[in-house]
Tab-separated table of C-alpha atoms and ligand atoms in Angstrom:
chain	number	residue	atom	x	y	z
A	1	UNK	CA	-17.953	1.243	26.215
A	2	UNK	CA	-18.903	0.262	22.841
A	3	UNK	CA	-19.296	-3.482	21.401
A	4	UNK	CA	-18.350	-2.626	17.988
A	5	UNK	CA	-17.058	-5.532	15.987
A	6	UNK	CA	-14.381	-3.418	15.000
A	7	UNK	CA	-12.673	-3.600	18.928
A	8	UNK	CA	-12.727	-7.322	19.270
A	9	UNK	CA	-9.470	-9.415	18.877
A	10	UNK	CA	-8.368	-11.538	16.132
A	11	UNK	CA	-5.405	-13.495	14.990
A	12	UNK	CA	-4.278	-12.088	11.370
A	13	UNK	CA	-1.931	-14.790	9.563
A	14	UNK	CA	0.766	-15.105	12.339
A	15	UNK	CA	-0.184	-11.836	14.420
A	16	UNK	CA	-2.794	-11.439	17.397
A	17	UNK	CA	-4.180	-8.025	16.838
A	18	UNK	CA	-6.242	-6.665	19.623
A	19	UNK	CA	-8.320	-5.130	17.547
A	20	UNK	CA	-9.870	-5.117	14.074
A	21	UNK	CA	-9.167	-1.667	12.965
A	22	UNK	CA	-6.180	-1.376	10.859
A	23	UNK	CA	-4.399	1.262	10.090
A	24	UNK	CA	-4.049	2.108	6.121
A	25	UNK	CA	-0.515	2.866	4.191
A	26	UNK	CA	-0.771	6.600	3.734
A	27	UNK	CA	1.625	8.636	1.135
A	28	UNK	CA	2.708	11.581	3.853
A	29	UNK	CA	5.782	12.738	1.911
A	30	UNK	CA	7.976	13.549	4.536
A	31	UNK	CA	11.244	11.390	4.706
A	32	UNK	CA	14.361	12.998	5.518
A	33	UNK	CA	16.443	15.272	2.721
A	34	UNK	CA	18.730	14.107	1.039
A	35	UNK	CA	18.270	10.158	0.883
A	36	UNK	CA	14.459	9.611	1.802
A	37	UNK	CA	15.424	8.449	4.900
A	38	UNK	CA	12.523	8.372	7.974
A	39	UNK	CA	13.231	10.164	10.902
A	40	UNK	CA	12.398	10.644	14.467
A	41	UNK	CA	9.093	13.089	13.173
A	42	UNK	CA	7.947	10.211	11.340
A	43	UNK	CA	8.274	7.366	14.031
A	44	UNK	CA	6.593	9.732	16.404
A	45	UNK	CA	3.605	9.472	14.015
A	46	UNK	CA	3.518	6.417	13.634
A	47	UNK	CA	3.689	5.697	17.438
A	48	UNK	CA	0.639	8.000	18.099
A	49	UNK	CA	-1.132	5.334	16.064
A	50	UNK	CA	0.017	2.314	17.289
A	51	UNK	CA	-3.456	1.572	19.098
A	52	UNK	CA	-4.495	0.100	15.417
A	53	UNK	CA	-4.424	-3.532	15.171
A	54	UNK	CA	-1.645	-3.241	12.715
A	55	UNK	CA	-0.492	-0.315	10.719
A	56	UNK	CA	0.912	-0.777	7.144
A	57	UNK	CA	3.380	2.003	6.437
A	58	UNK	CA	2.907	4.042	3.910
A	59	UNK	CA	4.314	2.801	0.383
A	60	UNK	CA	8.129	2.597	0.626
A	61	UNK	CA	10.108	2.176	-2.413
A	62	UNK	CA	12.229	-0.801	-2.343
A	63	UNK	CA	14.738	0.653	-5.272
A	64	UNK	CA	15.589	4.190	-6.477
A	65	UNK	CA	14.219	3.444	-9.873
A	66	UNK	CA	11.011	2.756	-7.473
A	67	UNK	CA	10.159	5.974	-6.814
A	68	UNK	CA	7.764	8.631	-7.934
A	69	UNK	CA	6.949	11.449	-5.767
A	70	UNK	CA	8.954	13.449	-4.502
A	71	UNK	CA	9.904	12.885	-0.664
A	72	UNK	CA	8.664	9.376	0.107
A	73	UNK	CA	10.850	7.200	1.761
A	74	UNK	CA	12.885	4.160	0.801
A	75	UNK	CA	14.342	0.828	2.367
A	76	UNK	CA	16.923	-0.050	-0.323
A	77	UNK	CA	19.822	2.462	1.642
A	78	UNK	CA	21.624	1.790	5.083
A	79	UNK	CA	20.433	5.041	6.405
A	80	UNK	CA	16.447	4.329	5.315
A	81	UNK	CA	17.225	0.781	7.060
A	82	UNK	CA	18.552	2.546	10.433
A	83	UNK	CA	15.729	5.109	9.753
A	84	UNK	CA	12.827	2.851	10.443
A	85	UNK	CA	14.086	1.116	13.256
A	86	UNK	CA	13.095	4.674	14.596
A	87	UNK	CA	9.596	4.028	13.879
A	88	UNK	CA	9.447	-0.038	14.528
A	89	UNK	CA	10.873	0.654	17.928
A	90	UNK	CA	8.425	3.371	18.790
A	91	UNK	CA	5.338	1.244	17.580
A	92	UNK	CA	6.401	-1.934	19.488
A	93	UNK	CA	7.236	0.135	22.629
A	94	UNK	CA	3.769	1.864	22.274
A	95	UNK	CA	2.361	-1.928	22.004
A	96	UNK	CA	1.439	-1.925	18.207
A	97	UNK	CA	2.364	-4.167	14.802
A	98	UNK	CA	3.523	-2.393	11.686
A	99	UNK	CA	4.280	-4.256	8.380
A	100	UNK	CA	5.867	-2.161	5.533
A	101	UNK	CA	4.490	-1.599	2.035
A	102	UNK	CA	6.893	-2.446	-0.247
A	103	UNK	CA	6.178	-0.692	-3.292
A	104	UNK	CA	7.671	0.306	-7.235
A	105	UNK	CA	6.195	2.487	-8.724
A	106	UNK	CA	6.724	1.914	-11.904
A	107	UNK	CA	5.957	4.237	-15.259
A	108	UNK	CA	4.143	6.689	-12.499
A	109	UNK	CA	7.695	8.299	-12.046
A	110	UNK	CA	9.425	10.902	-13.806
A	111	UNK	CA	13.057	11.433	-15.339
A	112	UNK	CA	13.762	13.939	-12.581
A	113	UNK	CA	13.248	11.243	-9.832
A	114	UNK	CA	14.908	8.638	-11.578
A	115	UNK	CA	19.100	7.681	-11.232
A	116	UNK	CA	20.577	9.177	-14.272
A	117	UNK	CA	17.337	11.061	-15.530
A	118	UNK	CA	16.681	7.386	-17.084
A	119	UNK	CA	13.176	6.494	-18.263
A	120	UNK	CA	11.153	4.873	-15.843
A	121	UNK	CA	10.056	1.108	-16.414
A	122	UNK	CA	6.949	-0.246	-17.258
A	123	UNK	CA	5.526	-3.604	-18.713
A	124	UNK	CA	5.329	-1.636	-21.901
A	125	UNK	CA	6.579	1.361	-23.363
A	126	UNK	CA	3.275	2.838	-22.938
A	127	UNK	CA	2.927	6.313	-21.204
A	128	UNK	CA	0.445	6.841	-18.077
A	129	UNK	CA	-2.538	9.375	-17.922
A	130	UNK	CA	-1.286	9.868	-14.693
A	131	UNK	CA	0.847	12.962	-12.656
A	132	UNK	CA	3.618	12.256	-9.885
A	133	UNK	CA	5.670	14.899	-7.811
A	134	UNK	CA	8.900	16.125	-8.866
A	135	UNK	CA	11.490	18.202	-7.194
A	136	UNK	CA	13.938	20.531	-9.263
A	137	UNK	CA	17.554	20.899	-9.032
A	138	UNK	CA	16.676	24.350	-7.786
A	139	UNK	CA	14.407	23.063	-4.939
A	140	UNK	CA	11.032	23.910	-6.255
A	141	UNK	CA	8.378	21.047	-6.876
A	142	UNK	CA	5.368	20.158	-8.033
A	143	UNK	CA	2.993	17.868	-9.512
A	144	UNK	CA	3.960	16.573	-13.273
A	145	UNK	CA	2.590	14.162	-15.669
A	146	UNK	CA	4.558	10.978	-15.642
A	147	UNK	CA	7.686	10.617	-18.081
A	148	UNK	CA	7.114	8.093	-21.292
A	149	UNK	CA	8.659	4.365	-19.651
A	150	UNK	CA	10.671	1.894	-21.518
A	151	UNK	CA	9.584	-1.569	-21.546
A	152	UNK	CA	11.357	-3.662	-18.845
A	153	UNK	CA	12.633	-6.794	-21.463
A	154	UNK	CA	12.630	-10.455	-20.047
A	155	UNK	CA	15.773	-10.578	-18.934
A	156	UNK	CA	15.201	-7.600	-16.377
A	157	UNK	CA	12.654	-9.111	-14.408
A	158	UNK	CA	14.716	-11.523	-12.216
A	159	UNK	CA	16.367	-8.495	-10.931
A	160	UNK	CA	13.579	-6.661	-10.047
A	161	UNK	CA	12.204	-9.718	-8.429
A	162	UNK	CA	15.270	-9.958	-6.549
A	163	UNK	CA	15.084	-5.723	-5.514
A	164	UNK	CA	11.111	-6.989	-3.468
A	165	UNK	CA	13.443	-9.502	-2.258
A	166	UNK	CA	15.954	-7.205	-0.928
A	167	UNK	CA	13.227	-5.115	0.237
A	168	UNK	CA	11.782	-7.364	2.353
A	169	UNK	CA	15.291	-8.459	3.562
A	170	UNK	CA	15.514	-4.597	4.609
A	171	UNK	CA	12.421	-4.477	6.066
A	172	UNK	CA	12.640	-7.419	7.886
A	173	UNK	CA	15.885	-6.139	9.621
A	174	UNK	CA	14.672	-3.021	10.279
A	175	UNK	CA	12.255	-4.531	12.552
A	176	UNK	CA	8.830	-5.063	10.563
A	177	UNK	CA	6.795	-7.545	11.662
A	178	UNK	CA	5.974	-8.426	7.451
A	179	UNK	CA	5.169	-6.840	4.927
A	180	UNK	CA	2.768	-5.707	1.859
A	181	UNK	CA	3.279	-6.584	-1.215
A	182	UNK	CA	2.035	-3.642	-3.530
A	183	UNK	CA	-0.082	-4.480	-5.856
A	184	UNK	CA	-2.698	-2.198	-6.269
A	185	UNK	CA	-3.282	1.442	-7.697
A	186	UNK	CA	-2.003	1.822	-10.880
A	187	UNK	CA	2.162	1.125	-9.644
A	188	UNK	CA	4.302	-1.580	-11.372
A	189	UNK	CA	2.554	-4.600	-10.302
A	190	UNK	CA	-0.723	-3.400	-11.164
A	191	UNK	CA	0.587	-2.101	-14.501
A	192	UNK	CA	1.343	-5.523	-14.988
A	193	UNK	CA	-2.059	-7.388	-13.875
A	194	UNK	CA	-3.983	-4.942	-16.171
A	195	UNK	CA	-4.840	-5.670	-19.785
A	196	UNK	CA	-4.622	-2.030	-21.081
A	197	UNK	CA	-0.820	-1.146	-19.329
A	198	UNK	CA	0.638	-4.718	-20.500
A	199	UNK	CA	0.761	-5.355	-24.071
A	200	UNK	CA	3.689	-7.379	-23.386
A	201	UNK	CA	4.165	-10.719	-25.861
A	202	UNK	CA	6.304	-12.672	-23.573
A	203	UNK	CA	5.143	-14.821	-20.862
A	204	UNK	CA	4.391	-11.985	-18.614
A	205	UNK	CA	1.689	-10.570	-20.636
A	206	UNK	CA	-1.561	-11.369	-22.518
A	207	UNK	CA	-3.451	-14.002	-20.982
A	208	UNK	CA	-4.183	-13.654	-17.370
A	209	UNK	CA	-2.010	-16.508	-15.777
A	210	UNK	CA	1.126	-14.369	-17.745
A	211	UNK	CA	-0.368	-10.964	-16.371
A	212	UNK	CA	-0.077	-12.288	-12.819
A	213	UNK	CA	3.284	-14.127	-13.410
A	214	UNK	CA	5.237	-11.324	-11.826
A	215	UNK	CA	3.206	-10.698	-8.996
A	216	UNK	CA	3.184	-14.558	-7.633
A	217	UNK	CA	7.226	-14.510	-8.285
A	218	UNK	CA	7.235	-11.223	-5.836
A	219	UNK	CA	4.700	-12.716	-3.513
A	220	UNK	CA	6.770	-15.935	-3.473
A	221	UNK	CA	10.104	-14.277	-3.104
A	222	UNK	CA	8.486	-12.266	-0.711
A	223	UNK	CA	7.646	-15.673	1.258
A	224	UNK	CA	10.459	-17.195	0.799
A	225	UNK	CA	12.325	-14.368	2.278
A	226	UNK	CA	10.663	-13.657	5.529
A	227	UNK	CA	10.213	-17.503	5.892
A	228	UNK	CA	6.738	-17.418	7.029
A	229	UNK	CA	3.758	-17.028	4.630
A	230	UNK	CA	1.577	-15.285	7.945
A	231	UNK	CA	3.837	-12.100	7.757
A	232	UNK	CA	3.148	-11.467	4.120
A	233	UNK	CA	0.206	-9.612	2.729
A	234	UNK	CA	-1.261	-8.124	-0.828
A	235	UNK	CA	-2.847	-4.975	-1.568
A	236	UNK	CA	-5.213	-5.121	-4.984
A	237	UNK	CA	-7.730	-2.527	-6.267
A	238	UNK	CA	-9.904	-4.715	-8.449
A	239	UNK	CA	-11.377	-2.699	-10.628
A	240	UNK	CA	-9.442	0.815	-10.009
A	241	UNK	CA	-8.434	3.241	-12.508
A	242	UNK	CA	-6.175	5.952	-10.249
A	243	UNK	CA	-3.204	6.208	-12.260
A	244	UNK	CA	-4.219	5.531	-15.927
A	245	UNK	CA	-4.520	1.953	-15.102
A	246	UNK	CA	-8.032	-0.182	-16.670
A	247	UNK	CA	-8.413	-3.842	-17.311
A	248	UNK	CA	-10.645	-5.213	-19.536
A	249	UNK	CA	-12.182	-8.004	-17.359
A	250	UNK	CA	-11.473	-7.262	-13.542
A	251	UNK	CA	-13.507	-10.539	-12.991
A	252	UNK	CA	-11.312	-12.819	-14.771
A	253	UNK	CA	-7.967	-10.902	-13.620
A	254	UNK	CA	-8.684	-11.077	-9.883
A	255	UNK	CA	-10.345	-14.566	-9.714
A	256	UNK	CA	-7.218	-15.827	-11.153
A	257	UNK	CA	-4.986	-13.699	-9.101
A	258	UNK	CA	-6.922	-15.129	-6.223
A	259	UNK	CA	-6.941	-18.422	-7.632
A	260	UNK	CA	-3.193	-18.581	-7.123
A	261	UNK	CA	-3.154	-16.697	-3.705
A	262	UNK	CA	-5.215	-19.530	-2.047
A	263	UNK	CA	-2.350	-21.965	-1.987
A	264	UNK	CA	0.154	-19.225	-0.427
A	265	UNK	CA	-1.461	-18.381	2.893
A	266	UNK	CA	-0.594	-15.373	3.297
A	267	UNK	CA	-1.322	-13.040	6.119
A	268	UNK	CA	-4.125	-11.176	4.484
A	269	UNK	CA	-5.542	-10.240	1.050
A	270	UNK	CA	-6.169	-6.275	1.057
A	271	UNK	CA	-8.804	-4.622	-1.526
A	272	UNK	CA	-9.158	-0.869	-1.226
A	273	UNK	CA	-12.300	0.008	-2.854
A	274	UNK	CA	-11.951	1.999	-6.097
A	275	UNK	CA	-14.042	5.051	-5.017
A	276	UNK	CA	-11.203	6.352	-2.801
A	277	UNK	CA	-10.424	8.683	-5.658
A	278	UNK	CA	-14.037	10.044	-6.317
A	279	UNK	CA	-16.026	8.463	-9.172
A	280	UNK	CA	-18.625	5.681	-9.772
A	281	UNK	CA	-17.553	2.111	-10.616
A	282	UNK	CA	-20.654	0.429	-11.187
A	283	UNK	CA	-20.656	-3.118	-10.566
A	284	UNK	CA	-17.551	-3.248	-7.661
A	285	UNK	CA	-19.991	-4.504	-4.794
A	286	UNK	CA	-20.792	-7.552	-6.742
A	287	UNK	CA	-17.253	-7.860	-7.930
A	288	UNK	CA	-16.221	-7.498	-4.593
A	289	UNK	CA	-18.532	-10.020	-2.943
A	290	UNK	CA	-17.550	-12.679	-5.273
A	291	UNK	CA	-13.505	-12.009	-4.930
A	292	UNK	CA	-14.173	-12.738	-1.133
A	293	UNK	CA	-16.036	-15.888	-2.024
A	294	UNK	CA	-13.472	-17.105	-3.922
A	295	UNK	CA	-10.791	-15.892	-1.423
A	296	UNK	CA	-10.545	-18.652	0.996
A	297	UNK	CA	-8.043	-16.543	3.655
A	298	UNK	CA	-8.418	-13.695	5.448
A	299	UNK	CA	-9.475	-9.806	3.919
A	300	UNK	CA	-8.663	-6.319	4.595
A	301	UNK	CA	-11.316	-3.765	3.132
A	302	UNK	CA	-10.764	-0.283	3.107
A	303	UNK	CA	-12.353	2.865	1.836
A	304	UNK	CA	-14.481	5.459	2.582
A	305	UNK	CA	-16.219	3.264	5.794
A	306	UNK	CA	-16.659	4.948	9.410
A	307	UNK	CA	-17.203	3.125	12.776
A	308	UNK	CA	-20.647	1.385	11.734
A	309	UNK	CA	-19.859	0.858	7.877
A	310	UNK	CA	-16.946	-0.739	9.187
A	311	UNK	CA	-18.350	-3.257	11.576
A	312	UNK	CA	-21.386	-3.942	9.058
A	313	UNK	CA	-18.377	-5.381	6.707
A	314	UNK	CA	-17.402	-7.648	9.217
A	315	UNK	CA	-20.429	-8.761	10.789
A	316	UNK	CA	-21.765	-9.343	6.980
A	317	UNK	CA	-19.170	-11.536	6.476
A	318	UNK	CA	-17.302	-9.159	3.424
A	319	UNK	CA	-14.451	-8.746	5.745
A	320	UNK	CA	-12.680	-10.102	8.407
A	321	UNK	CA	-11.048	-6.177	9.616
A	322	UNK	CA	-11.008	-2.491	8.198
A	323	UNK	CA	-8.434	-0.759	7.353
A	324	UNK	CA	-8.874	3.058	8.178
A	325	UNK	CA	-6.595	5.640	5.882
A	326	UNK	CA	-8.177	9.678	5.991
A	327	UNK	CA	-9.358	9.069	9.481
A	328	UNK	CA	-6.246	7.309	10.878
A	329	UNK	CA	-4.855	10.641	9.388
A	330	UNK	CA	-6.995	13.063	11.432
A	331	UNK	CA	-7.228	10.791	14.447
A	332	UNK	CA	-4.431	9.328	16.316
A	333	UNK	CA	-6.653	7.723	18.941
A	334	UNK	CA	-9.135	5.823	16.476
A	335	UNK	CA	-9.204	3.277	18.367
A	336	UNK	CA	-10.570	5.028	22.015
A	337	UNK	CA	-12.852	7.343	19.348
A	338	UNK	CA	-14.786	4.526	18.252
A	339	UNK	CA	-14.662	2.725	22.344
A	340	UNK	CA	-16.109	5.942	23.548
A	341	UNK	CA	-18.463	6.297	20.633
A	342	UNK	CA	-17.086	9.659	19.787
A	343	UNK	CA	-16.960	12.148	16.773
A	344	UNK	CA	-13.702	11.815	14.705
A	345	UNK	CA	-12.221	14.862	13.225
A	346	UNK	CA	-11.832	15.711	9.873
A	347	UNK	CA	-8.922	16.144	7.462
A	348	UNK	CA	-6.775	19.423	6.373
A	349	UNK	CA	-6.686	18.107	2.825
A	350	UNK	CA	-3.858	21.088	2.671
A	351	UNK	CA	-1.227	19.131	5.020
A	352	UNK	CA	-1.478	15.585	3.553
A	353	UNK	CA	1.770	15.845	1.206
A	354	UNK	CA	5.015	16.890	2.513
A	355	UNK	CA	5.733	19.510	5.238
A	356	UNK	CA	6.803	18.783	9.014
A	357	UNK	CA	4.625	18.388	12.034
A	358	UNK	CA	1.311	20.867	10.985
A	359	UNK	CA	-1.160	18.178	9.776
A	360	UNK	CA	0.668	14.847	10.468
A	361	UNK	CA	1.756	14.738	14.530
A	362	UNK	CA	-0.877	17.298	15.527
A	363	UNK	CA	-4.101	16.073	15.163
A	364	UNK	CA	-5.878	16.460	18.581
A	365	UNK	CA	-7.140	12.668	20.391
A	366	UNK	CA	-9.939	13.483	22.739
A	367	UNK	CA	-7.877	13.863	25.707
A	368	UNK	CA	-6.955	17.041	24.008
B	1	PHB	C1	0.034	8.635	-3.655
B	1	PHB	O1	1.154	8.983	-3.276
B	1	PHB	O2	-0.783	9.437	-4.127
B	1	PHB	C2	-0.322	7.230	-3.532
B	1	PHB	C3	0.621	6.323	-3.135
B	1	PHB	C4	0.285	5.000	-3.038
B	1	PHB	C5	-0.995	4.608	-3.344
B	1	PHB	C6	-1.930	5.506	-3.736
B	1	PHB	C7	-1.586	6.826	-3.840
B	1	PHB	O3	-1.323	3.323	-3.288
């Protein structure tokens, strides 16, 4: 039996996890057809994993016009709404927490996925260097570069305020115990909190405090809308560049960003490290060890860290729990893996996006 830091209890915001190991929001691409809707498959993947302190479900668009791969699910229909009660049921029954990941994506969408064919949104009218997944009307797919945006004016961001509202709403009824506010990798909230994909004039663009305007109003309305601050969290990537997104001064943006945050006690603040997507980023540790100084509430880190990386985080004080995404993947049981001490298996990089069961409820736990 192993002491790892990882395995001992802790209360995050207004949960008691029994453990420290958390389990990452994963893209699977494998909702229901027509309507994105989850399914039993999915809930009996998520329940496989419900040993994690708390699992936060893979990004779930809270609109249509959120969407941008092909597959994913939603929580803005009745049917995704009756959907996940599928998979909050099984977790809680199998004894684990699960908050959603509410999530728009964005410009990082395409016409095809889009009501109408319209143009996705953006901050500004500014294309992405980025690809999402499209389906055709005659049922083949594949990966495309992301559709030129229009720029969402003023008046349109109440309403898409409001749609994180709704989501939460959604979420909330379809039993979630919280949720995640979005706000990292290059999707519509990052777009806005970084200088190069928001060349906006109004007051949601420019200087930092209008860059992270519509993020607080989500956070807030996200809040406001569960009615406890403990069952809300925030995903950033400081620093990251997956999806076309760069900021001038990651420093300045995220110190403000966390700045603001302090006051809202929320559940958790969640960075995932930019190196998830390959590449150097010279300069993140430090950036990273003074965005948890400044943070004054509790932090999720995630990427690339195994059962000893991932205590070190804690016991140095960078973290307070890990969030695990590949290997939560390839290992149902992560939890009794890193108890026993054991190996953890590896993943088929071929069966992470879309498909059925091969590569998503059949990964072996060590009981075989
Ligand atoms: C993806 O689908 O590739 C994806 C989704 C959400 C993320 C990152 C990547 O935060």
């Amino acid at each position: 039996m192993s002491d790892n830091t990882l395995l001992k209890p802790i209360r995050l915001g207004s949960l008691d996890l029994p453990n420290r190991v958390i389990m990452a929001p994963l893209t699977r691409q494998r909702a229901q057809q027509p309507g994105n809707i989850p399914h039993q498959l999915n809930a009996t993947y998520y329940a496989q994993r419900a040993n994690a302190g708390l699992i936060i479900s893979e990004a779930t668009q809270i609109c249509a016009e959120g969407q941008g791969y092909a597959w994913t699910p939603g929580v803005h229909s009745a049917e995704q709404i009756a959907g996940w009660k599928l998979t909050t049921d099984a977790v809680h029954k199998a004894g684990g927490r699960i908050f959603m990941q509410l999530w728009h994506v964005g410009r990082i969408s395409h016409t095809l996925l889009q009501p109408n064919g319209a143009a996705p949104v953006a901050p500004s009218a500014i294309q992405a260097k980025a690809e999402c997944y499209v389906q055709e009307a005659d049922g083949s797919h594949h990966k495309a570069p992301t559709s030129m945006p229009r720029a969402l004016p003023t008046e349109e961001l109440p309403g898409i305020v409001e749609a994180y509202a709704q989501g939460t709403r959604n979420a909330m009824e379809a039993g979630f115990d919280g949720v995640e506010v979005h706000a990292a990798n290059g999707y519509l909230l990052d777009q806005f909190l970084c200088s190069d994909s928001n060349q906006r004039t109004d007051s949601y663009g420019g200087r930092v405090e209008n860059r992270v305007r519509l993020v607080l109003e989500v956070v807030d309305a996200a809040v406001s809308t569960v009615g406890d601050s403990g069952r809300v969290g925030i995903r950033i990537s400081p620093m990251g560049t997956f999806n076309g997104v760069d900021d001038a001064n990651p420093l300045e943006t995220f110190s403000h960003l966390i700045k603001e945050l302090n006051s809202r006690q929320l559940a958790y603040l969640h960075i995932n490290k930019p190196d998830w997507v390959g590449g150097t980023y010279e300069g993140f540790d430090e950036l990273l060890q003074a965005l948890r100084e400044q943070y004054s509430g509790q932090l999720i880190l995630c990427g690339g860290m195994d059962a000893n990386s991932g205590a070190e985080a804690i016991d140095s004080g960078l973290a307070d729990v890990v969030a695990f995404g590949r290997p939560y993947i390839a290992n149902p049981d992560l939890v009794a893996r890193i108890q026993a001490g054991a190996e953890w298996n590896n993943i088929n990089p071929a069966t992470l996006y879309g498909g059925a069961e091969i590569g998503y409820t059949d990964y072996p736990t060590l009981n075989g």
